[in-house]
Short mmCIF file of C-alpha atoms in Angstrom, two decimals:
data_model
loop_
_atom_site.label_atom_id
_atom_site.label_comp_id
_atom_site.label_asym_id
_atom_site.label_seq_id
_atom_site.Cartn_x
_atom_site.Cartn_y
_atom_site.Cartn_z
CA UNK A 245 0.00 0.00 0.00
CA UNK A 246 2.82 2.40 0.92
CA UNK A 247 4.61 1.65 -2.34
CA UNK A 248 1.41 2.26 -4.23
CA UNK A 249 0.94 5.58 -2.46
CA UNK A 250 4.49 6.64 -3.36
CA UNK A 251 4.27 5.68 -6.99
CA UNK A 252 0.57 6.07 -7.64
CA UNK A 253 -2.02 8.62 -8.52
CA UNK A 254 -4.40 10.08 -5.97
CA UNK A 255 -7.70 11.40 -7.21
CA UNK A 256 -8.35 14.62 -5.34
CA UNK A 257 -11.79 15.55 -6.73
CA UNK A 258 -14.81 13.66 -8.07
CA UNK A 259 -14.19 11.58 -11.13
CA UNK A 260 -15.89 13.42 -13.93
CA UNK A 261 -14.79 15.14 -17.09
CA UNK A 262 -13.01 17.90 -15.15
CA UNK A 263 -11.35 15.92 -12.42
CA UNK A 264 -7.98 16.76 -10.96
CA UNK A 265 -5.61 14.07 -9.79
CA UNK A 266 -2.52 14.14 -7.65
CA UNK A 267 0.35 12.22 -9.14
CA UNK A 268 3.82 12.07 -7.61
CA UNK A 269 2.82 14.87 -5.26
CA UNK A 270 1.68 17.27 -7.99
CA UNK A 271 -1.81 18.02 -9.28
CA UNK A 272 -2.64 17.47 -12.93
CA UNK A 273 -5.67 18.21 -15.06
CA UNK A 274 -7.13 15.43 -17.15
CA UNK A 275 -5.76 16.78 -20.42
CA UNK A 276 -2.23 17.07 -19.03
CA UNK A 277 -2.31 13.54 -17.65
CA UNK A 278 -3.68 12.05 -20.82
CA UNK A 279 -0.93 13.52 -22.95
CA UNK A 280 1.65 11.51 -20.98
CA UNK A 281 -0.16 8.17 -21.06
CA UNK A 282 -0.10 5.91 -24.09
CA UNK A 283 -3.66 4.81 -24.89
CA UNK A 284 -4.58 1.26 -25.83
CA UNK A 285 -7.44 0.18 -28.04
CA UNK A 286 -9.64 -2.85 -27.42
CA UNK A 287 -12.70 -4.29 -29.13
CA UNK A 288 -15.33 -5.73 -26.76
CA UNK A 289 -18.62 -7.19 -28.08
CA UNK A 290 -17.96 -5.60 -31.46
CA UNK A 291 -17.46 -2.10 -30.02
CA UNK A 292 -14.18 -0.25 -29.97
CA UNK A 293 -12.86 1.37 -26.78
CA UNK A 294 -9.89 3.66 -26.16
CA UNK A 295 -8.38 3.01 -22.74
CA UNK A 296 -5.89 5.05 -20.72
CA UNK A 297 -4.53 2.77 -18.01
CA UNK A 298 -3.24 4.30 -14.74
CA UNK A 299 -1.61 1.60 -12.72
CA UNK A 300 -1.24 1.65 -8.93
CA UNK A 301 -3.53 4.57 -8.11
CA UNK A 302 -4.89 5.57 -4.73
CA UNK A 303 -8.56 6.43 -4.61
CA UNK A 304 -10.30 7.12 -1.31
CA UNK A 305 -7.44 5.45 0.52
CA UNK A 306 -7.52 2.29 -1.57
CA UNK A 307 -4.85 1.12 -4.01
CA UNK A 308 -5.90 -0.11 -7.42
CA UNK A 309 -5.84 0.43 -11.15
CA UNK A 310 -7.71 3.27 -12.82
CA UNK A 311 -8.83 2.92 -16.43
CA UNK A 312 -10.19 5.90 -18.30
CA UNK A 313 -12.41 4.38 -20.96
CA UNK A 314 -13.90 6.14 -23.96
CA UNK A 315 -16.30 4.39 -26.29
CA UNK A 316 -16.23 4.92 -30.03
CA UNK A 317 -18.00 8.16 -30.95
CA UNK A 318 -17.99 9.56 -27.40
CA UNK A 319 -16.09 12.62 -26.17
CA UNK A 320 -15.90 11.95 -22.44
CA UNK A 321 -14.17 9.22 -20.51
CA UNK A 322 -15.72 6.89 -17.96
CA UNK A 323 -13.37 6.28 -15.02
CA UNK A 324 -13.24 2.62 -13.97
CA UNK A 325 -11.41 1.84 -10.76
CA UNK A 326 -10.57 -1.70 -9.72
CA UNK A 327 -8.88 -2.93 -6.55
CA UNK A 328 -7.62 -6.01 -8.34
CA UNK A 329 -4.17 -5.02 -9.59
CA UNK A 330 -4.04 -7.85 -12.13
CA UNK A 331 -7.36 -6.99 -13.79
CA UNK A 332 -7.15 -6.38 -17.51
CA UNK A 333 -8.98 -3.33 -18.94
CA UNK A 334 -11.24 -5.65 -20.97
CA UNK A 335 -12.37 -7.41 -17.77
CA UNK A 336 -12.98 -4.07 -16.05
CA UNK A 337 -15.18 -2.93 -18.95
CA UNK A 338 -17.13 -6.22 -18.95
CA UNK A 339 -17.73 -5.90 -15.20
CA UNK A 340 -18.82 -2.31 -15.62
CA UNK A 341 -21.37 -3.34 -18.23
CA UNK A 342 -22.75 -5.96 -15.85
CA UNK A 343 -22.93 -3.40 -13.10
CA UNK A 344 -24.97 -0.98 -15.19
CA UNK A 345 -27.50 -3.78 -15.67
CA UNK A 346 -28.01 -4.32 -11.94
CA UNK A 347 -28.10 -0.57 -11.36
CA UNK A 348 -30.96 -0.46 -13.84
CA UNK A 349 -32.74 -3.05 -11.69
CA UNK A 350 -32.20 -0.91 -8.58
CA UNK A 351 -33.54 2.16 -10.38
CA UNK A 352 -36.65 0.34 -11.62
CA UNK A 353 -37.36 -1.06 -8.16
CA UNK A 354 -37.12 2.40 -6.64
CA UNK A 355 -38.76 4.54 -9.33
CA UNK A 356 -41.63 2.37 -10.51
CA UNK A 357 -42.31 -0.18 -7.80
CA UNK A 358 -41.80 2.17 -4.84
CA UNK A 359 -39.57 -0.17 -2.86
CA UNK A 360 -38.61 2.72 -0.58
CA UNK A 361 -42.12 3.87 0.29
CA UNK A 362 -43.17 1.47 3.01
CA UNK A 363 -43.51 1.74 6.77
CA UNK A 364 -42.77 -1.84 7.77
CA UNK A 365 -40.49 -2.01 10.77
CA UNK A 366 -39.95 -5.65 11.69
CA UNK A 367 -37.54 -8.02 9.97
CA UNK A 368 -40.14 -10.45 8.63
CA UNK A 369 -42.43 -7.71 7.32
CA UNK A 370 -39.52 -6.03 5.55
CA UNK A 371 -38.46 -9.29 3.93
CA UNK A 372 -42.06 -10.10 2.99
CA UNK A 373 -42.64 -6.73 1.36
CA UNK A 374 -39.38 -6.83 -0.67
CA UNK A 375 -40.17 -10.45 -1.62
CA UNK A 376 -43.52 -9.41 -3.14
CA UNK A 377 -41.92 -6.51 -5.02
CA UNK A 378 -39.24 -8.82 -6.41
CA UNK A 379 -41.98 -11.18 -7.62
CA UNK A 380 -43.73 -8.28 -9.38
CA UNK A 381 -40.40 -7.17 -10.87
CA UNK A 382 -39.64 -10.67 -12.19
CA UNK A 383 -43.15 -10.94 -13.62
CA UNK A 384 -42.78 -7.69 -15.57
CA UNK A 385 -39.39 -8.83 -16.86
CA UNK A 386 -40.96 -12.12 -17.91
CA UNK A 387 -43.66 -10.27 -19.86
CA UNK A 388 -41.04 -8.05 -21.48
CA UNK A 389 -39.58 -11.08 -23.21
CA UNK A 390 -42.82 -11.43 -25.18
CA UNK A 391 -43.53 -7.72 -25.65
CA UNK A 392 -40.53 -6.78 -27.74
CA UNK A 393 -38.99 -3.30 -27.80
CA UNK A 394 -40.85 -2.11 -24.73
CA UNK A 395 -39.14 -0.73 -21.66
CA UNK A 396 -39.87 -1.88 -18.13
CA UNK A 397 -41.84 1.32 -17.52
CA UNK A 398 -43.97 0.91 -20.66
CA UNK A 399 -44.88 -2.72 -19.90
CA UNK A 400 -45.63 -1.88 -16.29
CA UNK A 401 -47.85 1.10 -17.15
CA UNK A 402 -49.73 -0.75 -19.88
CA UNK A 403 -50.36 -3.76 -17.66
CA UNK A 404 -51.54 -1.43 -14.92
CA UNK A 405 -54.04 0.23 -17.28
CA UNK A 406 -55.17 -3.15 -18.57
CA UNK A 407 -55.86 -4.49 -15.08
CA UNK A 408 -57.64 -1.30 -13.99
CA UNK A 409 -59.77 -1.45 -17.14
CA UNK A 410 -60.66 -5.15 -16.78
CA UNK A 411 -61.19 -5.05 -13.06
CA UNK A 412 -61.89 -1.48 -11.88
CA UNK A 413 -61.63 -0.73 -8.14
CA UNK A 414 -64.88 -0.94 -6.18
CA UNK A 415 -64.83 2.80 -5.53
CA UNK A 416 -65.37 3.32 -9.28
CA UNK A 417 -68.67 1.37 -9.39
CA UNK A 418 -69.80 3.12 -6.20
CA UNK A 419 -69.11 6.53 -7.72
CA UNK A 420 -70.72 5.43 -10.99
CA UNK A 421 -74.02 4.77 -9.19
CA UNK A 422 -73.84 8.14 -7.45
CA UNK A 423 -73.13 9.93 -10.73
CA UNK A 424 -75.93 8.02 -12.41
CA UNK A 425 -78.48 9.37 -9.94
CA UNK A 426 -77.10 12.93 -10.28
CA UNK A 427 -76.52 13.20 -14.02
CA UNK A 428 -78.65 10.32 -15.27
CA UNK A 429 -81.46 12.44 -16.70
CA UNK A 430 -79.50 15.52 -17.72
CA UNK A 431 -80.85 16.88 -21.02
CA UNK A 432 -84.19 15.13 -20.72
CA UNK A 433 -87.51 16.60 -19.69
CA UNK A 434 -87.63 14.50 -16.55
CA UNK A 435 -86.24 15.68 -13.23
CA UNK A 436 -82.81 14.85 -11.83
CA UNK A 437 -80.97 15.96 -8.69
CA UNK A 438 -79.23 18.92 -10.33
CA UNK A 439 -82.39 20.19 -12.01
CA UNK A 440 -84.46 19.84 -8.82
CA UNK A 441 -81.80 21.63 -6.74
CA UNK A 442 -81.51 24.46 -9.28
CA UNK A 443 -85.27 24.88 -9.36
CA UNK A 444 -85.41 25.02 -5.57
CA UNK A 445 -82.62 27.56 -5.10
CA UNK A 446 -83.41 29.89 -8.00
CA UNK A 447 -86.38 31.70 -6.54
CA UNK A 448 -87.18 34.74 -8.71
CA UNK A 449 -87.63 38.00 -6.81
CA UNK A 450 -90.88 39.96 -6.93
CA UNK A 451 -89.16 43.00 -8.55
CA UNK A 452 -88.07 40.93 -11.54
CA UNK A 453 -91.59 39.53 -11.95
CA UNK A 454 -93.12 43.04 -11.81
CA UNK A 455 -90.92 44.21 -14.68
CA UNK B 1144 -61.46 -12.56 -15.92
CA UNK B 1145 -60.05 -15.77 -17.38
CA UNK B 1146 -57.13 -13.85 -18.87
CA UNK B 1147 -56.41 -12.12 -15.59
CA UNK B 1148 -56.45 -15.41 -13.73
CA UNK B 1149 -54.05 -16.86 -16.28
CA UNK B 1150 -51.68 -13.99 -15.55
CA UNK B 1151 -51.18 -15.27 -12.02
CA UNK B 1152 -50.15 -18.75 -13.10
CA UNK B 1153 -46.60 -17.78 -12.19
CA UNK B 1154 -47.71 -17.91 -8.54
CA UNK B 1155 -48.60 -21.61 -8.88
CA UNK B 1156 -45.80 -22.83 -6.53
CA UNK B 1157 -47.97 -21.55 -3.65
CA UNK B 1158 -51.16 -23.20 -4.87
CA UNK B 1159 -51.00 -25.86 -2.15
CA UNK B 1160 -51.57 -23.13 0.43
CA UNK B 1161 -54.86 -21.56 -0.67
CA UNK B 1162 -54.80 -18.69 1.82
CA UNK B 1163 -51.23 -17.59 1.01
CA UNK B 1164 -51.80 -18.01 -2.73
CA UNK B 1165 -54.96 -15.88 -2.66
CA UNK B 1166 -53.48 -13.11 -0.57
CA UNK B 1167 -50.28 -13.08 -2.66
CA UNK B 1168 -52.24 -12.81 -5.92
CA UNK B 1169 -54.31 -9.97 -4.41
CA UNK B 1170 -51.23 -8.11 -3.19
CA UNK B 1171 -49.46 -8.56 -6.54
CA UNK B 1172 -52.59 -7.33 -8.37
CA UNK B 1173 -52.84 -4.30 -6.10
CA UNK B 1174 -49.17 -3.47 -6.65
CA UNK B 1175 -49.55 -3.77 -10.42
CA UNK B 1176 -52.72 -1.69 -10.55
CA UNK B 1177 -51.58 1.12 -8.30
CA UNK B 1178 -47.87 0.85 -7.47
CA UNK B 1179 -47.73 3.95 -5.30
CA UNK B 1180 -50.68 3.08 -3.04
CA UNK B 1181 -50.19 1.71 0.45
CA UNK B 1182 -52.21 -1.29 1.67
CA UNK B 1183 -54.45 1.03 3.64
CA UNK B 1184 -55.13 3.21 0.57
CA UNK B 1185 -55.67 0.15 -1.65
CA UNK B 1186 -58.23 -1.12 0.85
CA UNK B 1187 -59.94 2.29 0.82
CA UNK B 1188 -60.11 2.26 -2.99
CA UNK B 1189 -61.64 -1.19 -2.93
CA UNK B 1190 -58.67 -2.89 -4.63
CA UNK B 1191 -58.05 -5.09 -1.59
CA UNK B 1192 -61.13 -6.73 -0.09
CA UNK B 1193 -60.08 -8.04 3.30
CA UNK B 1194 -58.88 -6.14 6.35
CA UNK B 1195 -55.51 -4.36 6.31
CA UNK B 1196 -54.29 -6.30 9.35
CA UNK B 1197 -54.88 -9.54 7.42
CA UNK B 1198 -52.59 -8.38 4.61
CA UNK B 1199 -49.97 -7.13 7.07
CA UNK B 1200 -49.98 -10.57 8.70
CA UNK B 1201 -49.71 -12.29 5.34
CA UNK B 1202 -46.72 -10.10 4.35
CA UNK B 1203 -45.12 -11.04 7.65
CA UNK B 1204 -45.80 -14.68 6.90
CA UNK B 1205 -44.14 -14.39 3.47
CA UNK B 1206 -41.13 -12.79 5.15
CA UNK B 1207 -40.99 -15.59 7.70
CA UNK B 1208 -41.13 -18.28 5.02
CA UNK B 1209 -38.48 -16.47 2.94
CA UNK B 1210 -36.09 -15.99 5.86
CA UNK B 1211 -36.47 -19.66 6.83
CA UNK B 1212 -35.79 -20.69 3.23
CA UNK B 1213 -39.17 -22.42 2.75
CA UNK B 1214 -39.92 -20.25 -0.28
CA UNK B 1215 -37.46 -18.51 -2.58
CA UNK B 1216 -37.68 -16.23 -5.58
CA UNK B 1217 -36.22 -18.99 -7.76
CA UNK B 1218 -39.34 -21.12 -7.15
CA UNK B 1219 -41.36 -18.54 -9.09
CA UNK B 1220 -39.04 -18.30 -12.09
CA UNK B 1221 -40.29 -20.17 -15.13
CA UNK B 1222 -37.07 -20.54 -17.10
CA UNK B 1223 -33.93 -22.62 -16.77
CA UNK B 1224 -31.13 -21.01 -14.81
CA UNK B 1225 -28.68 -18.83 -16.70
CA UNK B 1226 -24.94 -18.73 -16.12
CA UNK B 1227 -24.49 -15.05 -15.36
CA UNK B 1228 -25.17 -13.77 -11.87
CA UNK B 1229 -24.48 -10.29 -10.61
CA UNK B 1230 -24.57 -9.33 -6.96
CA UNK B 1231 -24.85 -5.73 -5.80
CA UNK B 1232 -26.21 -3.80 -2.84
CA UNK B 1233 -28.26 -0.63 -2.88
CA UNK B 1234 -29.40 1.78 -0.20
CA UNK B 1235 -33.13 2.20 0.31
CA UNK B 1236 -34.33 5.42 1.88
CA UNK B 1237 -36.57 4.81 4.88
CA UNK B 1238 -38.59 6.83 7.36
CA UNK B 1239 -39.72 6.13 10.89
CA UNK B 1240 -38.21 4.67 14.02
CA UNK B 1241 -36.55 1.35 14.77
CA UNK B 1242 -36.70 -0.09 11.26
CA UNK B 1243 -34.98 -3.42 10.77
CA UNK B 1244 -31.51 -3.01 9.30
CA UNK B 1245 -31.88 0.74 8.73
CA UNK B 1246 -29.18 3.08 9.95
CA UNK B 1247 -28.32 6.74 9.64
CA UNK B 1248 -25.60 6.73 6.98
CA UNK B 1249 -23.94 9.58 5.14
CA UNK B 1250 -25.16 9.88 1.57
CA UNK B 1251 -22.15 11.14 -0.37
CA UNK B 1252 -24.23 11.91 -3.46
CA UNK B 1253 -26.67 14.21 -1.65
CA UNK B 1254 -24.15 15.29 0.97
CA UNK B 1255 -26.29 14.68 4.06
CA UNK B 1256 -27.20 11.98 6.56
CA UNK B 1257 -30.16 9.70 5.80
CA UNK B 1258 -31.91 6.72 7.33
CA UNK B 1259 -30.95 3.97 4.90
CA UNK B 1260 -31.49 0.25 4.59
CA UNK B 1261 -28.84 -1.71 2.72
CA UNK B 1262 -30.23 -4.48 0.51
CA UNK B 1263 -28.02 -6.90 -1.39
CA UNK B 1264 -29.69 -8.16 -4.56
CA UNK B 1265 -28.57 -11.13 -6.63
CA UNK B 1266 -29.65 -10.78 -10.23
CA UNK B 1267 -29.55 -13.34 -13.02
CA UNK B 1268 -29.18 -12.25 -16.63
CA UNK B 1269 -31.35 -14.25 -18.98
CA UNK B 1270 -31.69 -13.30 -22.65
CA UNK B 1271 -31.01 -9.64 -21.97
CA UNK B 1272 -33.38 -9.34 -18.99
CA UNK B 1273 -32.59 -9.18 -15.29
CA UNK B 1274 -34.36 -11.48 -12.86
CA UNK B 1275 -33.94 -11.11 -9.11
CA UNK B 1276 -33.12 -14.51 -7.65
CA UNK B 1277 -32.26 -13.55 -4.09
CA UNK B 1278 -31.93 -10.60 -1.74
CA UNK B 1279 -30.70 -9.96 1.75
CA UNK B 1280 -30.99 -6.97 4.07
CA UNK B 1281 -27.55 -6.16 5.40
CA UNK B 1282 -27.29 -5.06 8.98
CA UNK B 1283 -24.61 -2.52 9.76
CA UNK B 1284 -23.75 -3.78 13.22
CA UNK B 1285 -21.39 -6.19 14.89
CA UNK B 1286 -23.88 -9.00 15.33
CA UNK B 1287 -24.59 -9.38 11.60
CA UNK B 1288 -22.49 -10.01 8.54
CA UNK B 1289 -21.18 -7.09 6.52
CA UNK B 1290 -21.69 -6.82 2.76
CA UNK B 1291 -18.33 -8.43 1.81
CA UNK B 1292 -18.93 -11.20 4.36
CA UNK B 1293 -22.41 -11.82 2.92
CA UNK B 1294 -20.82 -12.21 -0.52
CA UNK B 1295 -18.15 -14.58 0.85
CA UNK B 1296 -20.91 -16.62 2.51
CA UNK B 1297 -22.87 -16.74 -0.75
CA UNK B 1298 -19.73 -17.99 -2.54
CA UNK B 1299 -19.12 -20.63 0.14
CA UNK B 1300 -22.70 -21.89 0.01
CA UNK B 1301 -22.50 -22.07 -3.78
CA UNK B 1302 -25.10 -19.39 -4.49
CA UNK B 1303 -22.57 -17.46 -6.55
CA UNK B 1304 -19.10 -18.20 -7.80
CA UNK B 1305 -15.99 -16.22 -7.04
CA UNK B 1306 -15.33 -13.18 -9.21
CA UNK B 1307 -13.84 -9.73 -8.89
CA UNK B 1308 -15.31 -7.21 -6.50
CA UNK B 1309 -19.08 -7.02 -6.22
CA UNK B 1310 -19.67 -8.04 -9.77
CA UNK B 1311 -19.59 -11.81 -10.01
CA UNK B 1312 -19.80 -13.91 -13.10
CA UNK B 1313 -20.17 -17.66 -13.28
CA UNK B 1314 -18.32 -19.70 -15.93
#
């Protein structure tokens, strides 16, 4: 670890397009660093990547290798940091691609299924609630295999509409009956609640009649 | 109605227990119809028919069965197992007092302290889709296993094979 600290690069700000790193005790901007590193090119799953490898870096107190990866046609680099010093850049990219997939799962669970919005406190209730949400998640993913070119959100929303349409909540039928009695005869000669109420409340004053 | 009932055929592993199967299909339906509604609100809307305490008890029962290993998410998957598994944890924002596994942790993205619950999900990739096969709430205290230890345990028990970091690939 000490050797790595001596020889390595320390990232002093967040890793984005304008990050600053400390290397051999001095701070460098991305552009300055990149001009000193020889890039390598790799093809993974038919796509070309330009990789700037920084070996033996220190990031948040941990030694590892930093790969700045830029996909074909992109301007910015994605920083990939690995604690495994023997990891090849190709492996790091493959792992990153896997990771984005599971992060998509996390996002879908939070944004669409509302995994965070519950008030269960006990262990069993928490497990039970997450278990049900995972079942729903898997079910949507299963449907997605048959509904091609549709995102998780689209399938979920459409299924939701379908179920609400086929089996409306009971409050809908209750309200429907109420509305029927209120608006049922609107436009006809017969009386309805609105017409009766209007007739009752609109008493014409004597002055208006006299005119 | 026939079509809707066919939809829930994926819950068939629980068919032997009529009560659990019925309540699970009702809870899944409610979640699909109105994902943001609580059980209490779903009951008020008339989406759930029985009492709220009944559904709370049933959720607890599912949790109990899952923790004991009687039921698992794999039982409800209808395809053959794929070779790629990815394991990663995420923080879930929580509110309230004394919530299982939740702890006040600094959120470096937002820059403040939040009550968070750490959940480790194991996901299987199958034909471009992710399926959750297992999950575990990680407790940040001395009595429970930490995230790396949970992963080591999963490797030892054969749930996942050894890889690099959190991202694990089999074969």
